PDB file of C-alpha atoms in Angstrom:
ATOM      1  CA  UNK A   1     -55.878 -85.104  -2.235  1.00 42.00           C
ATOM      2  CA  UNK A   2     -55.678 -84.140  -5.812  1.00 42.00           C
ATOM      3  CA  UNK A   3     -56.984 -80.294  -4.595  1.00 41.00           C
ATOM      4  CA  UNK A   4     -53.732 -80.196  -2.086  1.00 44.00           C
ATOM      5  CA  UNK A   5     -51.453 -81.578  -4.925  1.00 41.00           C
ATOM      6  CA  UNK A   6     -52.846 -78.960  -7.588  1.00 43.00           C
ATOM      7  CA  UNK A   7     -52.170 -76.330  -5.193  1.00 41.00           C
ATOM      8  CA  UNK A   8     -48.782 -77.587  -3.990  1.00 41.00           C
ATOM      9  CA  UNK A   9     -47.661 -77.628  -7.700  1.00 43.00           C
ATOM     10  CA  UNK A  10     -48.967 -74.072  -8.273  1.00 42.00           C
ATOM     11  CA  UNK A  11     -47.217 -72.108  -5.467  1.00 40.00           C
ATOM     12  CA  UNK A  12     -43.772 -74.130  -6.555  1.00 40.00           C
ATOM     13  CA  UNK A  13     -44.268 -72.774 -10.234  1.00 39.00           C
ATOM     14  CA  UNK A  14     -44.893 -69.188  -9.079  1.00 40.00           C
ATOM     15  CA  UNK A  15     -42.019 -69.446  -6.535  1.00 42.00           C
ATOM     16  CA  UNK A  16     -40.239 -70.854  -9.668  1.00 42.00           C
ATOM     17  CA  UNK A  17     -41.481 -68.126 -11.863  1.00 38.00           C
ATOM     18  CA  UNK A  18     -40.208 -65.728  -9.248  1.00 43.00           C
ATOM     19  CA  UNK A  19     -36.824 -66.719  -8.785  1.00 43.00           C
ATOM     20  CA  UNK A  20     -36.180 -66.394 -12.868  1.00 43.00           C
ATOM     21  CA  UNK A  21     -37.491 -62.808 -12.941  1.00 46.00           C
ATOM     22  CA  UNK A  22     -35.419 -62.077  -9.881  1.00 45.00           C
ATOM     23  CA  UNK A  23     -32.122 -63.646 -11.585  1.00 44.00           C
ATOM     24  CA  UNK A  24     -33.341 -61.718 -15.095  1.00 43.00           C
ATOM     25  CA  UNK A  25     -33.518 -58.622 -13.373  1.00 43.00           C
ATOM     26  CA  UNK A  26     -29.414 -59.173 -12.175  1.00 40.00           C
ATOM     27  CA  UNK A  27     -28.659 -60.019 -15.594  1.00 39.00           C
ATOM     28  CA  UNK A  28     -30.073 -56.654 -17.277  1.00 41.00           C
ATOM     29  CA  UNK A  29     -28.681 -54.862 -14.718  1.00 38.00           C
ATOM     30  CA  UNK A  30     -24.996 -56.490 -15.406  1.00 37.00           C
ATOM     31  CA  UNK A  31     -25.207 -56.343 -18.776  1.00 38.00           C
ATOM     32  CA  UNK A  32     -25.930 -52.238 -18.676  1.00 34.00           C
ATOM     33  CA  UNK A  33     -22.962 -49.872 -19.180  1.00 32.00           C
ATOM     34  CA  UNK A  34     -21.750 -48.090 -16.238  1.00 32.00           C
ATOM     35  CA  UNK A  35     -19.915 -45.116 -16.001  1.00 32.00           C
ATOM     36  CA  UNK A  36     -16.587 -44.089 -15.634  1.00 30.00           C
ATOM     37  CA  UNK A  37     -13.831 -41.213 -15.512  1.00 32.00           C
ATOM     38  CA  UNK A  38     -12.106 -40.344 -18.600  1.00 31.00           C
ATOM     39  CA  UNK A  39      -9.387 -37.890 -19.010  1.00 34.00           C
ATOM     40  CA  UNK A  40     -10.070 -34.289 -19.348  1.00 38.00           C
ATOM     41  CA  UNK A  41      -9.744 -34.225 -22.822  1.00 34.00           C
ATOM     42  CA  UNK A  42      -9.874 -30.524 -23.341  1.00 37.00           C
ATOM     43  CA  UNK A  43      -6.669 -30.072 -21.639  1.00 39.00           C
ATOM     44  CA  UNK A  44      -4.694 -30.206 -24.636  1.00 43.00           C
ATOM     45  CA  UNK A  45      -6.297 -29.208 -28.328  1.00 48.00           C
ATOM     46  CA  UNK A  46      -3.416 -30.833 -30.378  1.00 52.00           C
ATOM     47  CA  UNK A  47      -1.990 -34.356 -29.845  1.00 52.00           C
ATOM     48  CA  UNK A  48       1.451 -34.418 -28.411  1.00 56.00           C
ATOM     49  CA  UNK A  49       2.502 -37.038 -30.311  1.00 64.00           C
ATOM     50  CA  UNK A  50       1.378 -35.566 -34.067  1.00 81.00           C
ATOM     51  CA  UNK A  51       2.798 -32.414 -35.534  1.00 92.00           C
ATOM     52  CA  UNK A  52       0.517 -29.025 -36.313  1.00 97.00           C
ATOM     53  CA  UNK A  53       1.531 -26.684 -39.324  1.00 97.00           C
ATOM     54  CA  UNK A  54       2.781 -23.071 -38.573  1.00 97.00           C
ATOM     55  CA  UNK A  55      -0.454 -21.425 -37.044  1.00 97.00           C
ATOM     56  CA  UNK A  56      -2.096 -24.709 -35.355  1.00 98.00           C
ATOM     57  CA  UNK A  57      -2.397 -23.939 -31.420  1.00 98.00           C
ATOM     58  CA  UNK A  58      -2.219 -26.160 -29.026  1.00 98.00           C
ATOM     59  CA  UNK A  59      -3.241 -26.279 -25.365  1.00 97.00           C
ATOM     60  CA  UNK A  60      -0.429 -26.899 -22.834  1.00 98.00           C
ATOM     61  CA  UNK A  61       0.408 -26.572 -19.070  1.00 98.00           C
ATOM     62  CA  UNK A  62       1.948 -23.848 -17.854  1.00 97.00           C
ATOM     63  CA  UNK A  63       5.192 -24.007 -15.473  1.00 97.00           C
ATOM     64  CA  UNK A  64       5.264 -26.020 -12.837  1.00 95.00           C
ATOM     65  CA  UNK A  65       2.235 -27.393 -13.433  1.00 96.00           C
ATOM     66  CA  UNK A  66       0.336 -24.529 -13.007  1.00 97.00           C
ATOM     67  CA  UNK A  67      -3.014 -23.413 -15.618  1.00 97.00           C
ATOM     68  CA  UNK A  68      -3.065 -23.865 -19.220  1.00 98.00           C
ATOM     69  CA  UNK A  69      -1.283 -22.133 -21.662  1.00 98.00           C
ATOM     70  CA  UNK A  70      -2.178 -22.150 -25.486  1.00 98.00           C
ATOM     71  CA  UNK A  71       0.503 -21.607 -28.041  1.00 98.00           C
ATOM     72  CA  UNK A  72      -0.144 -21.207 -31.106  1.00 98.00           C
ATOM     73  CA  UNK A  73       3.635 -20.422 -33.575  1.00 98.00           C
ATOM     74  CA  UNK A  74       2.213 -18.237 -36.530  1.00 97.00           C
ATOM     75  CA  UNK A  75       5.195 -16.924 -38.238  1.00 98.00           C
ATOM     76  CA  UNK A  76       8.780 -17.845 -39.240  1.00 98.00           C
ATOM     77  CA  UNK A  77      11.184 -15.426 -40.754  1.00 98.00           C
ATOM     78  CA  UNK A  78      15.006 -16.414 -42.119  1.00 98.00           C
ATOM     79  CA  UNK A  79      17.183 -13.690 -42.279  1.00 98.00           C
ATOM     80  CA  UNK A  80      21.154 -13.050 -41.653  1.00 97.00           C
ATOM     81  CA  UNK A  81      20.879  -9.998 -39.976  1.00 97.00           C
ATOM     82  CA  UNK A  82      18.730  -8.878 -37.187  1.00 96.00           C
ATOM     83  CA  UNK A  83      18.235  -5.922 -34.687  1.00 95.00           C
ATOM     84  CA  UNK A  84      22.053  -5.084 -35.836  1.00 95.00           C
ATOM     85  CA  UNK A  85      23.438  -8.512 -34.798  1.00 96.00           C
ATOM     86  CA  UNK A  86      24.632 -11.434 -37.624  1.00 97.00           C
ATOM     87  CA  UNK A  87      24.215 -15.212 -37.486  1.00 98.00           C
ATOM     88  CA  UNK A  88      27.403 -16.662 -36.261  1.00 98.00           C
ATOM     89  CA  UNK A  89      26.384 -19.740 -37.980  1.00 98.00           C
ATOM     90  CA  UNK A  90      24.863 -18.133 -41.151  1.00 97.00           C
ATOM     91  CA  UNK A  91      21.062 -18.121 -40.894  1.00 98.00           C
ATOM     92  CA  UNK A  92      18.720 -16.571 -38.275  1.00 98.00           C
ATOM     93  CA  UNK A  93      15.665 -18.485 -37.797  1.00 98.00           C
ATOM     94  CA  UNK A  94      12.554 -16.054 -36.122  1.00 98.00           C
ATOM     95  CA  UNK A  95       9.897 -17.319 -34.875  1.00 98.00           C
ATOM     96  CA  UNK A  96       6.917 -15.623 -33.152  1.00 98.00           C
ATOM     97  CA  UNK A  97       4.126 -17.142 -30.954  1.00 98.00           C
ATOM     98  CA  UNK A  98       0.707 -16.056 -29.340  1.00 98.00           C
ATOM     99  CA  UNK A  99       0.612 -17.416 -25.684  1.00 98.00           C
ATOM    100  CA  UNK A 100      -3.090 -17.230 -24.200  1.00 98.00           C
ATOM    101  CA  UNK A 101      -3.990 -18.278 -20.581  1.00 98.00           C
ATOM    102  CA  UNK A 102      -6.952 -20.078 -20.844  1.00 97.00           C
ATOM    103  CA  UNK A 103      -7.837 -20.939 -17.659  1.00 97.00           C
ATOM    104  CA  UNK A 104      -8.369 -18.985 -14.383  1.00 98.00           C
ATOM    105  CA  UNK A 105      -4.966 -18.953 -13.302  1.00 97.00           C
ATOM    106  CA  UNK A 106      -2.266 -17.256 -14.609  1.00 98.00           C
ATOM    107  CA  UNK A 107       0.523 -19.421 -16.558  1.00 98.00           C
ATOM    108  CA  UNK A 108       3.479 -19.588 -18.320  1.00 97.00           C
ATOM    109  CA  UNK A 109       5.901 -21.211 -20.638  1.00 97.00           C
ATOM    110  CA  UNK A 110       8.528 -23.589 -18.767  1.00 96.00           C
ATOM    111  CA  UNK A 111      12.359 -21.828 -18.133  1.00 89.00           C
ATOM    112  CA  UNK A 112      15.012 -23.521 -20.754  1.00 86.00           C
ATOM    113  CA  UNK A 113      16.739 -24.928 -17.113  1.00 85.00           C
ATOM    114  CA  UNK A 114      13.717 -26.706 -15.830  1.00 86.00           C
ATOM    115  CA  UNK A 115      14.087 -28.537 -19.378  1.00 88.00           C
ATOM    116  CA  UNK A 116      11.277 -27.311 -21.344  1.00 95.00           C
ATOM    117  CA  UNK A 117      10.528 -24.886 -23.690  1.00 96.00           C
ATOM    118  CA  UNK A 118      11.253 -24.336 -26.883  1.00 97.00           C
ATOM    119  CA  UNK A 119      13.963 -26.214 -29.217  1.00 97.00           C
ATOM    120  CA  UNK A 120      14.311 -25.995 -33.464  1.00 98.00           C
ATOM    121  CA  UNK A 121      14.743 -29.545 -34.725  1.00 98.00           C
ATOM    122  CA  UNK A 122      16.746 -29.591 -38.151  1.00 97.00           C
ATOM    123  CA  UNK A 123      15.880 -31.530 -41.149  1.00 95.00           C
ATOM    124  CA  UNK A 124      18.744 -34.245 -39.933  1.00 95.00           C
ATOM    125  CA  UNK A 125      17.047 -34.435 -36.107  1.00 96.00           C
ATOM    126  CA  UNK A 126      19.572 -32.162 -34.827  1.00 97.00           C
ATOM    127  CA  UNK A 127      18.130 -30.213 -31.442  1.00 96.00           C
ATOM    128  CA  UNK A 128      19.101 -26.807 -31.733  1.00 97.00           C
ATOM    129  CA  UNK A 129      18.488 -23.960 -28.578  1.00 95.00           C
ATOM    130  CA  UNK A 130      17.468 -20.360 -29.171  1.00 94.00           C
ATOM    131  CA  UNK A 131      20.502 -19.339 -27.285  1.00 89.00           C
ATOM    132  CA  UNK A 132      23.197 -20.270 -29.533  1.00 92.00           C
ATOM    133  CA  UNK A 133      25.600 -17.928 -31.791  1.00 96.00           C
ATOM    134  CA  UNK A 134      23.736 -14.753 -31.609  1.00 97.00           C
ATOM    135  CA  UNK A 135      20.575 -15.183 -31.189  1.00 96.00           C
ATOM    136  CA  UNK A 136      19.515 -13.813 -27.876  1.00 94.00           C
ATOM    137  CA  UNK A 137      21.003 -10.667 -29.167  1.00 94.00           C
ATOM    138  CA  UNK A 138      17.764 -10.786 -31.413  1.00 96.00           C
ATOM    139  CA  UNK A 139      15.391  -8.179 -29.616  1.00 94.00           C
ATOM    140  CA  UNK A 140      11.525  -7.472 -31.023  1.00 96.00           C
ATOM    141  CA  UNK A 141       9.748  -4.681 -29.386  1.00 94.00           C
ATOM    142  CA  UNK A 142       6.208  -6.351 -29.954  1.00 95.00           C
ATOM    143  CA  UNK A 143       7.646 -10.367 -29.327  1.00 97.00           C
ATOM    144  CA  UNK A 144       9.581  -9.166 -26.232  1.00 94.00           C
ATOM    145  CA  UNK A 145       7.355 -10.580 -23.408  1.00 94.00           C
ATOM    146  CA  UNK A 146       8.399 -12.536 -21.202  1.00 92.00           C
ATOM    147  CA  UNK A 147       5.950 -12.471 -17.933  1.00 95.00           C
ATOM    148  CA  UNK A 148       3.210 -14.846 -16.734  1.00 97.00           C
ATOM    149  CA  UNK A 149       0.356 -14.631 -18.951  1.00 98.00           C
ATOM    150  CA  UNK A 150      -3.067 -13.420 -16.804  1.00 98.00           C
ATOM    151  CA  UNK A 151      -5.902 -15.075 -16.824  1.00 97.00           C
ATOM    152  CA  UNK A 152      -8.326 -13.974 -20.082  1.00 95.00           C
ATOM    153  CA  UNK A 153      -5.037 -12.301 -21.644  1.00 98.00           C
ATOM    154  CA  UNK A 154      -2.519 -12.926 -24.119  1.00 98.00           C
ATOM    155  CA  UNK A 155       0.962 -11.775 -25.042  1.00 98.00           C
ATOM    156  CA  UNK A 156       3.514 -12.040 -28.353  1.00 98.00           C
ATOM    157  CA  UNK A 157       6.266 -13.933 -27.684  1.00 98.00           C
ATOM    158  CA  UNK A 158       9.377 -14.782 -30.393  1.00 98.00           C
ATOM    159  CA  UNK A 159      12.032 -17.375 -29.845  1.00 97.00           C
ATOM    160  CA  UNK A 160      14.986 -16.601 -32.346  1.00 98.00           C
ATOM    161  CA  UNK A 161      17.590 -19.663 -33.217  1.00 98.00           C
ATOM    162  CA  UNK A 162      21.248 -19.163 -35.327  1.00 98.00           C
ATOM    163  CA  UNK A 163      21.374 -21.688 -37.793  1.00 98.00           C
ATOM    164  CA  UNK A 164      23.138 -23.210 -40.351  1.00 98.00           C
ATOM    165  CA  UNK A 165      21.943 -22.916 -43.966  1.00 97.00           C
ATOM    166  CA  UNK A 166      21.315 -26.356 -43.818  1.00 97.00           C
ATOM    167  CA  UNK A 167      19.634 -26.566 -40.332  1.00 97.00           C
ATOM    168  CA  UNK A 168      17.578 -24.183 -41.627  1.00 96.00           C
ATOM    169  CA  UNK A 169      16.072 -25.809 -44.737  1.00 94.00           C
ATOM    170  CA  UNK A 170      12.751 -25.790 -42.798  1.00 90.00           C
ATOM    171  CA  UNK A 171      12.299 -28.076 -39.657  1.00 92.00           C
ATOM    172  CA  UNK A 172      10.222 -28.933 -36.774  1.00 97.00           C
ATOM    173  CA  UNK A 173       9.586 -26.392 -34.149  1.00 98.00           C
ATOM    174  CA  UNK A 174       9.503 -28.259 -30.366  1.00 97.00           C
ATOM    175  CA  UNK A 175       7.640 -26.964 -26.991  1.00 98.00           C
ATOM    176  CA  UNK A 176       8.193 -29.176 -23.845  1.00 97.00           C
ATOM    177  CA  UNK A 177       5.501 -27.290 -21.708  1.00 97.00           C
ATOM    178  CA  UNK A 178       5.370 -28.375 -17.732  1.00 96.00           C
ATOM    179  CA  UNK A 179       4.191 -31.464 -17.738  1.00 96.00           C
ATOM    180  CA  UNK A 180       7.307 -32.649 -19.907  1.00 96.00           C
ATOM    181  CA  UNK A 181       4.999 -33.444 -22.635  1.00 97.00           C
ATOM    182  CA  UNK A 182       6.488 -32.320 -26.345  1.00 97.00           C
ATOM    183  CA  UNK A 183       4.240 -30.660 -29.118  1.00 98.00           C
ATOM    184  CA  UNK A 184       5.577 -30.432 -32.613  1.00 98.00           C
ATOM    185  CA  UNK A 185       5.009 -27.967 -35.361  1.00 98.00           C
ATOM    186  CA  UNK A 186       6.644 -28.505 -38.969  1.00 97.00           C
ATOM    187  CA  UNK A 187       7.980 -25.351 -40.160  1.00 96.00           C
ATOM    188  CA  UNK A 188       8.143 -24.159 -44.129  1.00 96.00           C
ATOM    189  CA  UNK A 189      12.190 -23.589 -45.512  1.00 96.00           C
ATOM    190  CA  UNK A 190      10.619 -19.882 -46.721  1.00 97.00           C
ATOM    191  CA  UNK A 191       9.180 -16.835 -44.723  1.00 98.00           C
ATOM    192  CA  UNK A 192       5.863 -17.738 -44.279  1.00 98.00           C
ATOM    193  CA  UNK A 193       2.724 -16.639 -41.653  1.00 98.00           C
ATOM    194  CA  UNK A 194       0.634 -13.374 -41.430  1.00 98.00           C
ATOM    195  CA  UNK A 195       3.276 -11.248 -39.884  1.00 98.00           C
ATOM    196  CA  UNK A 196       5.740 -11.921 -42.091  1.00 98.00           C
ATOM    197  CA  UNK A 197       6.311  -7.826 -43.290  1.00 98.00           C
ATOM    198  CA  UNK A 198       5.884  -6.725 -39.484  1.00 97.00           C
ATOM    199  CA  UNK A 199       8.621  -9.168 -38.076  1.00 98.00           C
ATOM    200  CA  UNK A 200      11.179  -7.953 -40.610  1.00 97.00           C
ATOM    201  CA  UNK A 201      10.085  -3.959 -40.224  1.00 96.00           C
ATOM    202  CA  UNK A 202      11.140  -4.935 -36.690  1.00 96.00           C
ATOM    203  CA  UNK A 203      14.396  -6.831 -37.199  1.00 97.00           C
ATOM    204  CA  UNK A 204      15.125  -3.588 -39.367  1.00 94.00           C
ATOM    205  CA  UNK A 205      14.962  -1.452 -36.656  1.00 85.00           C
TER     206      UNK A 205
END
């Protein structure tokens, strides 16, 4: 009798014994991180909602949704006179831009109608187009593209804005690309980027 009872007692504490590791086993299991989709991050190389300097790129999508375009504003010129035209409003504002398709689609900045592009913000939050007074008048040989970037390319662009003296006392540059989302570069009150003397030779002309 005592034999059966040992034995009884011994397959209930390995059945016992069993059961735990089992129920161990689901808890290390539970406990283990699993994974889980996160947003392309390298989409974009700026955050929309912080500002870059003058010469910080940043990677957006092209219109209508299509490939990704990185800008990248490296130059701002002030002058009153350009390409034979004068600011109606006193001050021109130039500013030029490297657009670079970066993916394997062609793509392209957003039309003004579709509600993006570009837009000079003054120091007082006014929103200012680049197709008041006389700017679109303003013509750069080098800055005057204007069609779908290619895949592995790049092109010079320039967006030109009239301005008041006061509206231009530096400012904050704004690109809606076309998503809708809004990047933000703070612009300097004097001439200031690399092609500074190249821009003007140009506006000369």
């Amino acid at each position: 009798m005592r034999v059966r009872t040992t034995a009884a007692t011994a397959v209930l504490l390995l059945a016992a014994l069993t059961a735990c590791g089992g129920g161990g086993d689901k808890a290390d299991t539970a406990d283990k991180p699993t994974a889980t989709a996160t947003p392309d991050s390298s989409k974009k190389s700026a955050a929309p909602g912080k500002a870059l300097t003058l010469g910080g790129a940043a990677k957006t999508t092209g219109d209508g949704g299509t490939g990704v375009l990185e800008v990248t504003p490296d130059t701002v010129v002030y002058v009153k006179q350009g390409s034979g035209e004068t600011s109606a409003n006193g001050v021109f504002a130039v500013v030029t831009m490297k657009d670079k398709a970066v993916t394997a689609v062609a793509a392209d900045e957003p039309a003004p109608m579709s509600g993006g592009g570009w837009q000079w913000i003054a120091p007082d939050g006014e929103s200012i187009g680049p197709d008041g007074g006389n700017s679109s008048n303003v013509v750069m040989d080098k800055y005057n593209n204007a069609d779908p970037v290619q895949p592995g390319t790049y092109q010079w662009r320039a967006k030109v804005f009239d301005l008041t003296a006061a509206q231009a006392k530096g400012g904050t540059l704004l690109y809606t690309d076309g998503e809708g989302t809004a990047f933000r570069w703070r612009l300097p009150a004097v001439d200031s980027g690399p092609h500074v003397a190249e821009v003007k030779k140009q506006l000369a002309s």
